Tab-separated table of C-alpha atoms in Angstrom:
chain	number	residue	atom	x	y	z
A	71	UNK	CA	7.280	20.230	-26.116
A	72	UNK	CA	4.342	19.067	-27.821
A	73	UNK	CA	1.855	20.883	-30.299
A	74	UNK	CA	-1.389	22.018	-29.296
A	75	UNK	CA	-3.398	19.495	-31.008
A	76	UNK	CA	-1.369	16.324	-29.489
A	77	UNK	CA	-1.718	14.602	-25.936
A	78	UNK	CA	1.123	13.271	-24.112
A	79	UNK	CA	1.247	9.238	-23.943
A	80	UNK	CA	3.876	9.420	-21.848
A	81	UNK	CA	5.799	11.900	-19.592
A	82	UNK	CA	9.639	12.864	-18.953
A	83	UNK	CA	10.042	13.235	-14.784
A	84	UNK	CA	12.764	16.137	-14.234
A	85	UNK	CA	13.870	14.625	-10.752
A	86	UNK	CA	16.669	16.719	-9.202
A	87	UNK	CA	18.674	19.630	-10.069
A	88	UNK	CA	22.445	19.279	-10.249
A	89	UNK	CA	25.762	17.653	-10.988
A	90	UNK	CA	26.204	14.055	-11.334
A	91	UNK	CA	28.051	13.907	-8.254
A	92	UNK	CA	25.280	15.784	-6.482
A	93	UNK	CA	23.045	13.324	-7.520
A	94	UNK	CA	24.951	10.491	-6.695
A	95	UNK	CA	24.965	11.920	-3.151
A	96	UNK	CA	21.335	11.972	-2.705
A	97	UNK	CA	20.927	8.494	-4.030
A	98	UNK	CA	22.991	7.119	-1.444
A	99	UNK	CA	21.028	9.388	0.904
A	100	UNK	CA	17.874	8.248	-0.200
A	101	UNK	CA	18.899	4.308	-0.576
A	102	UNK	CA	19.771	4.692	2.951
A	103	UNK	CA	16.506	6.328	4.107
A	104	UNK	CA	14.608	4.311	2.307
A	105	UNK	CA	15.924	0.591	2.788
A	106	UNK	CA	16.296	1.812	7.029
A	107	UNK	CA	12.366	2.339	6.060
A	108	UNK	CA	11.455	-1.004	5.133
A	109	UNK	CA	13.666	-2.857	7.449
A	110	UNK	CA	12.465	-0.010	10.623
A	111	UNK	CA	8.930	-1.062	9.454
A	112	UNK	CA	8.924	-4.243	8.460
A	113	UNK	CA	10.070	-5.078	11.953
A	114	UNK	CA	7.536	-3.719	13.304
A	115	UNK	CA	4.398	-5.488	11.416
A	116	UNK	CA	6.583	-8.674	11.833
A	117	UNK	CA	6.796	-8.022	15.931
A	118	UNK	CA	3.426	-6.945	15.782
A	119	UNK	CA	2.016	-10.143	14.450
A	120	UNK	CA	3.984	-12.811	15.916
A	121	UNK	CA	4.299	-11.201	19.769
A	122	UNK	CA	1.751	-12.280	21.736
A	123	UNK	CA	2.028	-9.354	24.277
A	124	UNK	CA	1.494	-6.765	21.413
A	125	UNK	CA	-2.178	-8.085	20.784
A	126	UNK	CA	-3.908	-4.891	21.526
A	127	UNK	CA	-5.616	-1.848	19.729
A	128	UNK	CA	-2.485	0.192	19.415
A	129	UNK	CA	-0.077	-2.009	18.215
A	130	UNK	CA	-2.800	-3.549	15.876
A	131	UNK	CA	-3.179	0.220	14.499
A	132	UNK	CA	0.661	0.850	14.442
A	133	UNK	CA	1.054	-2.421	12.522
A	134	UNK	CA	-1.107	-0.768	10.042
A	135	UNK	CA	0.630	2.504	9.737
A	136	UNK	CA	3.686	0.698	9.448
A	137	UNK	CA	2.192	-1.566	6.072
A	138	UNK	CA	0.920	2.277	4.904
A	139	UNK	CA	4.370	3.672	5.084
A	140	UNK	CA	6.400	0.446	3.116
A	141	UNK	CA	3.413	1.151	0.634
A	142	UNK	CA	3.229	4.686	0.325
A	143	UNK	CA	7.886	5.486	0.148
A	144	UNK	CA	7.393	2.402	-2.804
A	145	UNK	CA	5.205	4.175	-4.786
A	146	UNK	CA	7.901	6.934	-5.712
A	147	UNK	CA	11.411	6.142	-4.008
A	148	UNK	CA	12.465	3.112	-5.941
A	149	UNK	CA	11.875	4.988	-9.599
A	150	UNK	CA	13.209	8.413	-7.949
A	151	UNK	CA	16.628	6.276	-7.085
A	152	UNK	CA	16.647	4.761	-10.497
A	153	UNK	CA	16.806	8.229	-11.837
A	154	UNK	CA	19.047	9.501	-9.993
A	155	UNK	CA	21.618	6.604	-10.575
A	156	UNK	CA	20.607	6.815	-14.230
A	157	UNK	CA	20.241	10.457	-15.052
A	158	UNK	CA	17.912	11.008	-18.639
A	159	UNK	CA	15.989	7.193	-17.990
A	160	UNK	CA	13.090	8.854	-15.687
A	161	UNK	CA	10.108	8.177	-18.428
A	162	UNK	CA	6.930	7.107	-17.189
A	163	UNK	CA	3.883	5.996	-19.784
A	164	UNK	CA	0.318	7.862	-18.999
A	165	UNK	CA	-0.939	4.656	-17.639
A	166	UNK	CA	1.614	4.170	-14.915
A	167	UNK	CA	1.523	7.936	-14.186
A	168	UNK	CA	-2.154	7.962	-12.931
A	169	UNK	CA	-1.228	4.427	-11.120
A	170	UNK	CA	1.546	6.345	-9.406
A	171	UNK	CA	-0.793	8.758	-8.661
A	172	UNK	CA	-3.894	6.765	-7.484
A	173	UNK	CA	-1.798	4.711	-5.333
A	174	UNK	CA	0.145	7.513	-3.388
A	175	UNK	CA	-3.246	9.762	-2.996
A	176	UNK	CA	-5.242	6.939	-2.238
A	177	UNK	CA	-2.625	5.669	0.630
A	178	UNK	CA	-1.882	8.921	1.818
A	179	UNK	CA	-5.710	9.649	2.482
A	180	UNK	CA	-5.935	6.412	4.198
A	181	UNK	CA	-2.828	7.255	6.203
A	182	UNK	CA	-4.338	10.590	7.467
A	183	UNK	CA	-7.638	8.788	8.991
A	184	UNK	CA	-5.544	6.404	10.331
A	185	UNK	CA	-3.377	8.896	12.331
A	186	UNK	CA	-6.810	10.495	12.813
A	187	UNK	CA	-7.912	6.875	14.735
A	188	UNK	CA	-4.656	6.897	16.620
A	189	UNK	CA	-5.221	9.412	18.277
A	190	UNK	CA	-8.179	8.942	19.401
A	191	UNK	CA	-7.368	5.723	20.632
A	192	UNK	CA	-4.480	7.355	22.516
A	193	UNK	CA	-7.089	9.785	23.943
A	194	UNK	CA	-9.285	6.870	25.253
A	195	UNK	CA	-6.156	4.547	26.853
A	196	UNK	CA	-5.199	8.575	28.953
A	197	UNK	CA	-8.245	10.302	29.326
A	198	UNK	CA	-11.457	7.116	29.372
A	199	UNK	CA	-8.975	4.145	30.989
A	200	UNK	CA	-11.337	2.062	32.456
A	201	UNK	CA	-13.428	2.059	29.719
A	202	UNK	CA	-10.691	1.214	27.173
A	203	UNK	CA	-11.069	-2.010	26.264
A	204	UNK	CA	-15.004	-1.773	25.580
A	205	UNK	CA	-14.641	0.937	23.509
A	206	UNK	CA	-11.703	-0.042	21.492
A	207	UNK	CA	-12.300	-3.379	21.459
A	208	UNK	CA	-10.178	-5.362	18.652
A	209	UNK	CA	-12.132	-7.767	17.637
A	210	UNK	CA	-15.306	-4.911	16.495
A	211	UNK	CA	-13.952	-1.407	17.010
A	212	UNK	CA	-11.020	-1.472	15.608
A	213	UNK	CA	-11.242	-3.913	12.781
A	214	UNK	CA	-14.407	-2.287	11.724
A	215	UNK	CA	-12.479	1.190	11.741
A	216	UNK	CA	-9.255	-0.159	9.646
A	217	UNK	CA	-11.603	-1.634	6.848
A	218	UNK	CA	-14.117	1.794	6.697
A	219	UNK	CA	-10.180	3.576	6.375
A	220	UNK	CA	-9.171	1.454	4.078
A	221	UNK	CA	-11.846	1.412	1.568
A	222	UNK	CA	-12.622	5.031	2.266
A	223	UNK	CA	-8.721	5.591	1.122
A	224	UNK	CA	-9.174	4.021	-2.089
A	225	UNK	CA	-12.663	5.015	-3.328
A	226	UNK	CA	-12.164	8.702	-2.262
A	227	UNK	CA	-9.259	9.290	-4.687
A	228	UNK	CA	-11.240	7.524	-7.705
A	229	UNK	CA	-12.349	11.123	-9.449
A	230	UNK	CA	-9.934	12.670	-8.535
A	231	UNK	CA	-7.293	10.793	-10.706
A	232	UNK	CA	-9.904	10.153	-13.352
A	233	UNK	CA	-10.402	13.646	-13.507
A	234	UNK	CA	-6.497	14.901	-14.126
A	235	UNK	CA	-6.027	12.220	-16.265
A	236	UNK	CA	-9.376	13.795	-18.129
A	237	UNK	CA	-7.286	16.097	-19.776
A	238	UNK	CA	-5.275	17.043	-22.447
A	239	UNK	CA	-1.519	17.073	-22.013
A	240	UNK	CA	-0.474	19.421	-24.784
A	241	UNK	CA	1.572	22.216	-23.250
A	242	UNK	CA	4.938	19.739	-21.985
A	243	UNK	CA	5.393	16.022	-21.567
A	244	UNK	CA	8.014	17.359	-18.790
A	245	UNK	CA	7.382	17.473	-14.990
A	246	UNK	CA	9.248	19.522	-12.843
A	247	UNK	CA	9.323	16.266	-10.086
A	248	UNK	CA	10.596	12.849	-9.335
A	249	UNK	CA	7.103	11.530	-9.076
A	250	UNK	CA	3.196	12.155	-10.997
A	251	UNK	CA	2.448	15.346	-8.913
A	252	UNK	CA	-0.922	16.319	-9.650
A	253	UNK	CA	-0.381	20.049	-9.458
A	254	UNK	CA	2.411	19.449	-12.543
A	255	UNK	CA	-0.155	17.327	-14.191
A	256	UNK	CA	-2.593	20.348	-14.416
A	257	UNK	CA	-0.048	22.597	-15.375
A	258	UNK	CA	0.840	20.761	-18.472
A	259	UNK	CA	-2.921	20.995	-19.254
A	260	UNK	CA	-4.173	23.095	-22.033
A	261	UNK	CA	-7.221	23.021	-20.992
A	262	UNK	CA	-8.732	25.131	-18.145
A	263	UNK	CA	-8.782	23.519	-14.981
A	264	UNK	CA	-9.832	26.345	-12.724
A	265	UNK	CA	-13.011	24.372	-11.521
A	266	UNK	CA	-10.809	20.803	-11.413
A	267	UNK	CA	-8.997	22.145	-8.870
A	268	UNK	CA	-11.378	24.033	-7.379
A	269	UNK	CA	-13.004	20.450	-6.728
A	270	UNK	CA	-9.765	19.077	-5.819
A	271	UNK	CA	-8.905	22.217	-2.738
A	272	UNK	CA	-12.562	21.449	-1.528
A	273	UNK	CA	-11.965	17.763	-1.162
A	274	UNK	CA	-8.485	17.870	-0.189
A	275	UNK	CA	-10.745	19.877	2.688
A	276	UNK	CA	-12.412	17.292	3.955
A	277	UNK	CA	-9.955	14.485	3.549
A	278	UNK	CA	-7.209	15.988	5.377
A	279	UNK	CA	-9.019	18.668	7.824
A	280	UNK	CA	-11.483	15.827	8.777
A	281	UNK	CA	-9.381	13.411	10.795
A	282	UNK	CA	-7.285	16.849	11.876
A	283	UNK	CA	-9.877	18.072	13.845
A	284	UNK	CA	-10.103	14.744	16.206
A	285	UNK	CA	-6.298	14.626	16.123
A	286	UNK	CA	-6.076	18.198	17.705
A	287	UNK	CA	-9.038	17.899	20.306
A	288	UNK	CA	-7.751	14.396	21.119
A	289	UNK	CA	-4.156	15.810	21.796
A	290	UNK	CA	-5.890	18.709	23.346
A	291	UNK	CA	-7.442	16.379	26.213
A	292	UNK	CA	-4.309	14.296	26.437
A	293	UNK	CA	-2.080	16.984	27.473
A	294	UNK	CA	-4.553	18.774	29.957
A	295	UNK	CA	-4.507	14.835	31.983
A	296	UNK	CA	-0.886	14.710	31.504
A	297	UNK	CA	-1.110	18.320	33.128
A	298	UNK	CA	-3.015	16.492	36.011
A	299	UNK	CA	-0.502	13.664	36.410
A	300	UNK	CA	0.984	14.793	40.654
A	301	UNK	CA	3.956	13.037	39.546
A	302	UNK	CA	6.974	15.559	37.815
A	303	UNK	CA	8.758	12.137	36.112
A	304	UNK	CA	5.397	11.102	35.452
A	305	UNK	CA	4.736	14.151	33.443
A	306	UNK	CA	7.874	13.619	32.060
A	307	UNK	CA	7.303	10.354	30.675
A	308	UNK	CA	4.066	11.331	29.508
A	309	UNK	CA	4.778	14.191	27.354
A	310	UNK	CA	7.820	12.682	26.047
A	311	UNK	CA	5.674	9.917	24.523
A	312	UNK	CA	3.033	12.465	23.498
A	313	UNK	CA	6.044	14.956	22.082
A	314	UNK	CA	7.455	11.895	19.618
A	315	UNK	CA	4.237	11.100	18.287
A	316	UNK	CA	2.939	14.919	17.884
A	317	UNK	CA	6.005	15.774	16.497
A	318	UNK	CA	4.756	12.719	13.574
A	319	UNK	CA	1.233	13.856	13.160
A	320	UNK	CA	2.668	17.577	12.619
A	321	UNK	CA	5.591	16.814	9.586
A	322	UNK	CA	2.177	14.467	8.481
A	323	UNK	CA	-0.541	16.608	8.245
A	324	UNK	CA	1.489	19.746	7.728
A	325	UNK	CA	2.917	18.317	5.050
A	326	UNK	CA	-0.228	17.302	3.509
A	327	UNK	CA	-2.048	20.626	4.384
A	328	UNK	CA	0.718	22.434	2.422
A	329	UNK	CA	1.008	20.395	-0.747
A	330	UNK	CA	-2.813	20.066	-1.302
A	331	UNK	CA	-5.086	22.187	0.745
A	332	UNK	CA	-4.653	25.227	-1.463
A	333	UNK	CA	-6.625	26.490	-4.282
A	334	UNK	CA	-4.113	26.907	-7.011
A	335	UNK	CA	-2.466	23.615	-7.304
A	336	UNK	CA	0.000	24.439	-9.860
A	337	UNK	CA	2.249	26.927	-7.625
A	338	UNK	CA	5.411	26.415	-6.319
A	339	UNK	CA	7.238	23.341	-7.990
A	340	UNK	CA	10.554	23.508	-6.142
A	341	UNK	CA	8.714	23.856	-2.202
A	342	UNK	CA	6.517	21.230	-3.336
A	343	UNK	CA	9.855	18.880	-4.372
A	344	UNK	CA	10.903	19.489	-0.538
A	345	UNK	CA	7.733	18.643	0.973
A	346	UNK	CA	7.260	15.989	-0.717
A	347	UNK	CA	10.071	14.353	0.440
A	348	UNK	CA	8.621	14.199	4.107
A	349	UNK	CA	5.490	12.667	2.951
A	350	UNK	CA	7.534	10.004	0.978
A	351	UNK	CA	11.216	9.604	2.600
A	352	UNK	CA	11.033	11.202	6.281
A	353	UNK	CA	8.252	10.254	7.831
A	354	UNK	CA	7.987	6.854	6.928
A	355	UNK	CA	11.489	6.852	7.821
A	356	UNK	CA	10.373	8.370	11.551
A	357	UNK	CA	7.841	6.086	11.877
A	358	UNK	CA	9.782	3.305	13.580
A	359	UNK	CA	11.966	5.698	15.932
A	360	UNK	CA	9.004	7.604	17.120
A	361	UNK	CA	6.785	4.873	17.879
A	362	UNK	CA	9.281	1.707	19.143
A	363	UNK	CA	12.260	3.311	20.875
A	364	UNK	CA	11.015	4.840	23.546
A	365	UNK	CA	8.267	1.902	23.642
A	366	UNK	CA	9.701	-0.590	26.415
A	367	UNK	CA	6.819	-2.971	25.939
A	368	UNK	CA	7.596	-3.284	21.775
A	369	UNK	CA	11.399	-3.049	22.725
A	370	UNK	CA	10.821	-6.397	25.326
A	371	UNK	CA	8.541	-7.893	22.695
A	372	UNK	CA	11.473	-7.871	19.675
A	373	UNK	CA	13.814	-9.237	22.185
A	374	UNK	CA	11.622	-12.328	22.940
A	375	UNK	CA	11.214	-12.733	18.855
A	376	UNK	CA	14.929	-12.526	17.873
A	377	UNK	CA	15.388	-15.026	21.214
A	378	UNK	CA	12.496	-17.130	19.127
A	379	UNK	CA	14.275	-16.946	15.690
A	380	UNK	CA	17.525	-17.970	17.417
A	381	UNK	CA	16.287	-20.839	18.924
A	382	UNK	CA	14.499	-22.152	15.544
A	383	UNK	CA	18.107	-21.320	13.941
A	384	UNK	CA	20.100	-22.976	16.191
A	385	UNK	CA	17.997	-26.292	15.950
């Protein structure tokens, strides 16, 4: 604890509850999630680069989700594993805190217009067809779109940060996380932040409910032309693909909508441990199944490049 007139320079991150060998358990859970996450994904920007049949708007977007999600599980999974192999060793300086921070907000918000662009491409290639290739052309459209997401992901979270980090840290230098959660930031404050994160609920608004609402009328027009499709496999085939990938943007933006798009930031520590972990661990984890394994063209394309690396191998 620290005395009202003091700041925190550094913070002590509680992690998880339980025994050592409880612990232990989850870090070989965890290791496992998270190293099938970079290898799942890494894969995938690797196939996506060097295939030639992959050069087209959706792979070129789904190369980018995949960077996103090696970025955003490495801004809290590696230091969460270190302390839960090394119990009492989670202590993170104020600096690194609001990096922590910056980068996982920052990605996260650049991940949710991203998924907000996916879909409407998807909506163009079922419901527009013919038009497809003028309007998501790859060498304007979607370039264009990628770079406005990216530095719209990155300047959007710039007051927000600077504004937790604004305060004064005098109640506890202890969070009740594995990672610099803003909502255990405030409550550490001794200061009021009633109209901080009053701020923070209305932009959380706009950054999350804005590419929602394309996402969910996009969807919305896909499944009424799957709903056309005469064919009953066809149908089949059709949701199935549309299923995977709703079932993504749900655990995504629910997620999201549940940790931060709520006006009292500070409630709930233990739900907000849980859901956390599908922002960070599951769906980056997902990302790879749901997008590649029921993808035949993808599947064909990482044949051809393991046939290429073999060949440069075997000479």
């Amino acid at each position: 604890m620290l005395g009202n007139s003091s700041s925190a320079t550094e913070f002590f991150l509680l992690g998880f509850p339980g025994s050592q060998e409880v612990r232990h358990i989850l870090f070989v859970t965890f290791f496992f999630l998270y190293a099938v996450t970079v290898m799942g994904n890494t894969v995938i920007i690797i196939t996506v680069c060097v295939s030639k049949h992959l050069q087209s708007p959706m792979y070129f977007l789904l190369g980018h989700l995949s960077v996103l999600e090696v970025l955003i599980t490495s801004t809290a999974v590696p230091f969460m594993l270190w302390g839960l192999l090394l119990p009492n060793t989670q202590i993170i300086s104020l600096a690194a805190c609001a990096a922590q921070l910056y980068l996982y907000l920052s990605l996260g918000t650049l991940e949710s217009a991203l998924l907000g662009v996916m879909a409407t491409d998807r909506y163009v290639a079922m419901c527009n067809p013919l038009r497809y290739n003028i309007i998501m052309n790859k060498q304007s459209t979607c370039i264009c779109v990628v770079i406005v997401s990216w530095v719209f992901g990155f300047l959007s979270e710039i007051w927000p940060v600077y504004a937790i980090f604004q305060l004064t840290f005098c109640k506890s230098n202890v969070l009740d996380h594995f990672y610099c959660d803003r909502g255990q930031l405030l409550k550490v404050s001794c200061e009021d932040t009633l109209f901080t994160e009053f701020i923070l609920f209305l932009m959380a608004i706009f950054i999350i409910i804005g590419p929602l609402i394309p996402t969910i009328v996009s969807y919305t027009y896909i499944i009424s032309t799957i709903l056309k499709i005469p064919s009953a496999s066809g149908r089949r085939k059709a949701f199935s693909t549309c299923a995977s990938h709703f079932t993504y943007v749900v655990i995504g933006f629910g997620s999201c909508l549940f940790l931060y798009v709520k006006p009292k930031q500070t409630q709930a520590a233990e739900y907000n441990r849980v859901v956390s972990l599908l922002v960070l661990v599951v769906t980056p984890f997902l990302n790879p199944f749901i997008f590649t394994l029921r993808n035949d063209k993808f599947i064909q394309a990482f044949g051809d490049v393991l046939k290429c690396c073999y060949q440069l191998l075997k000479s």
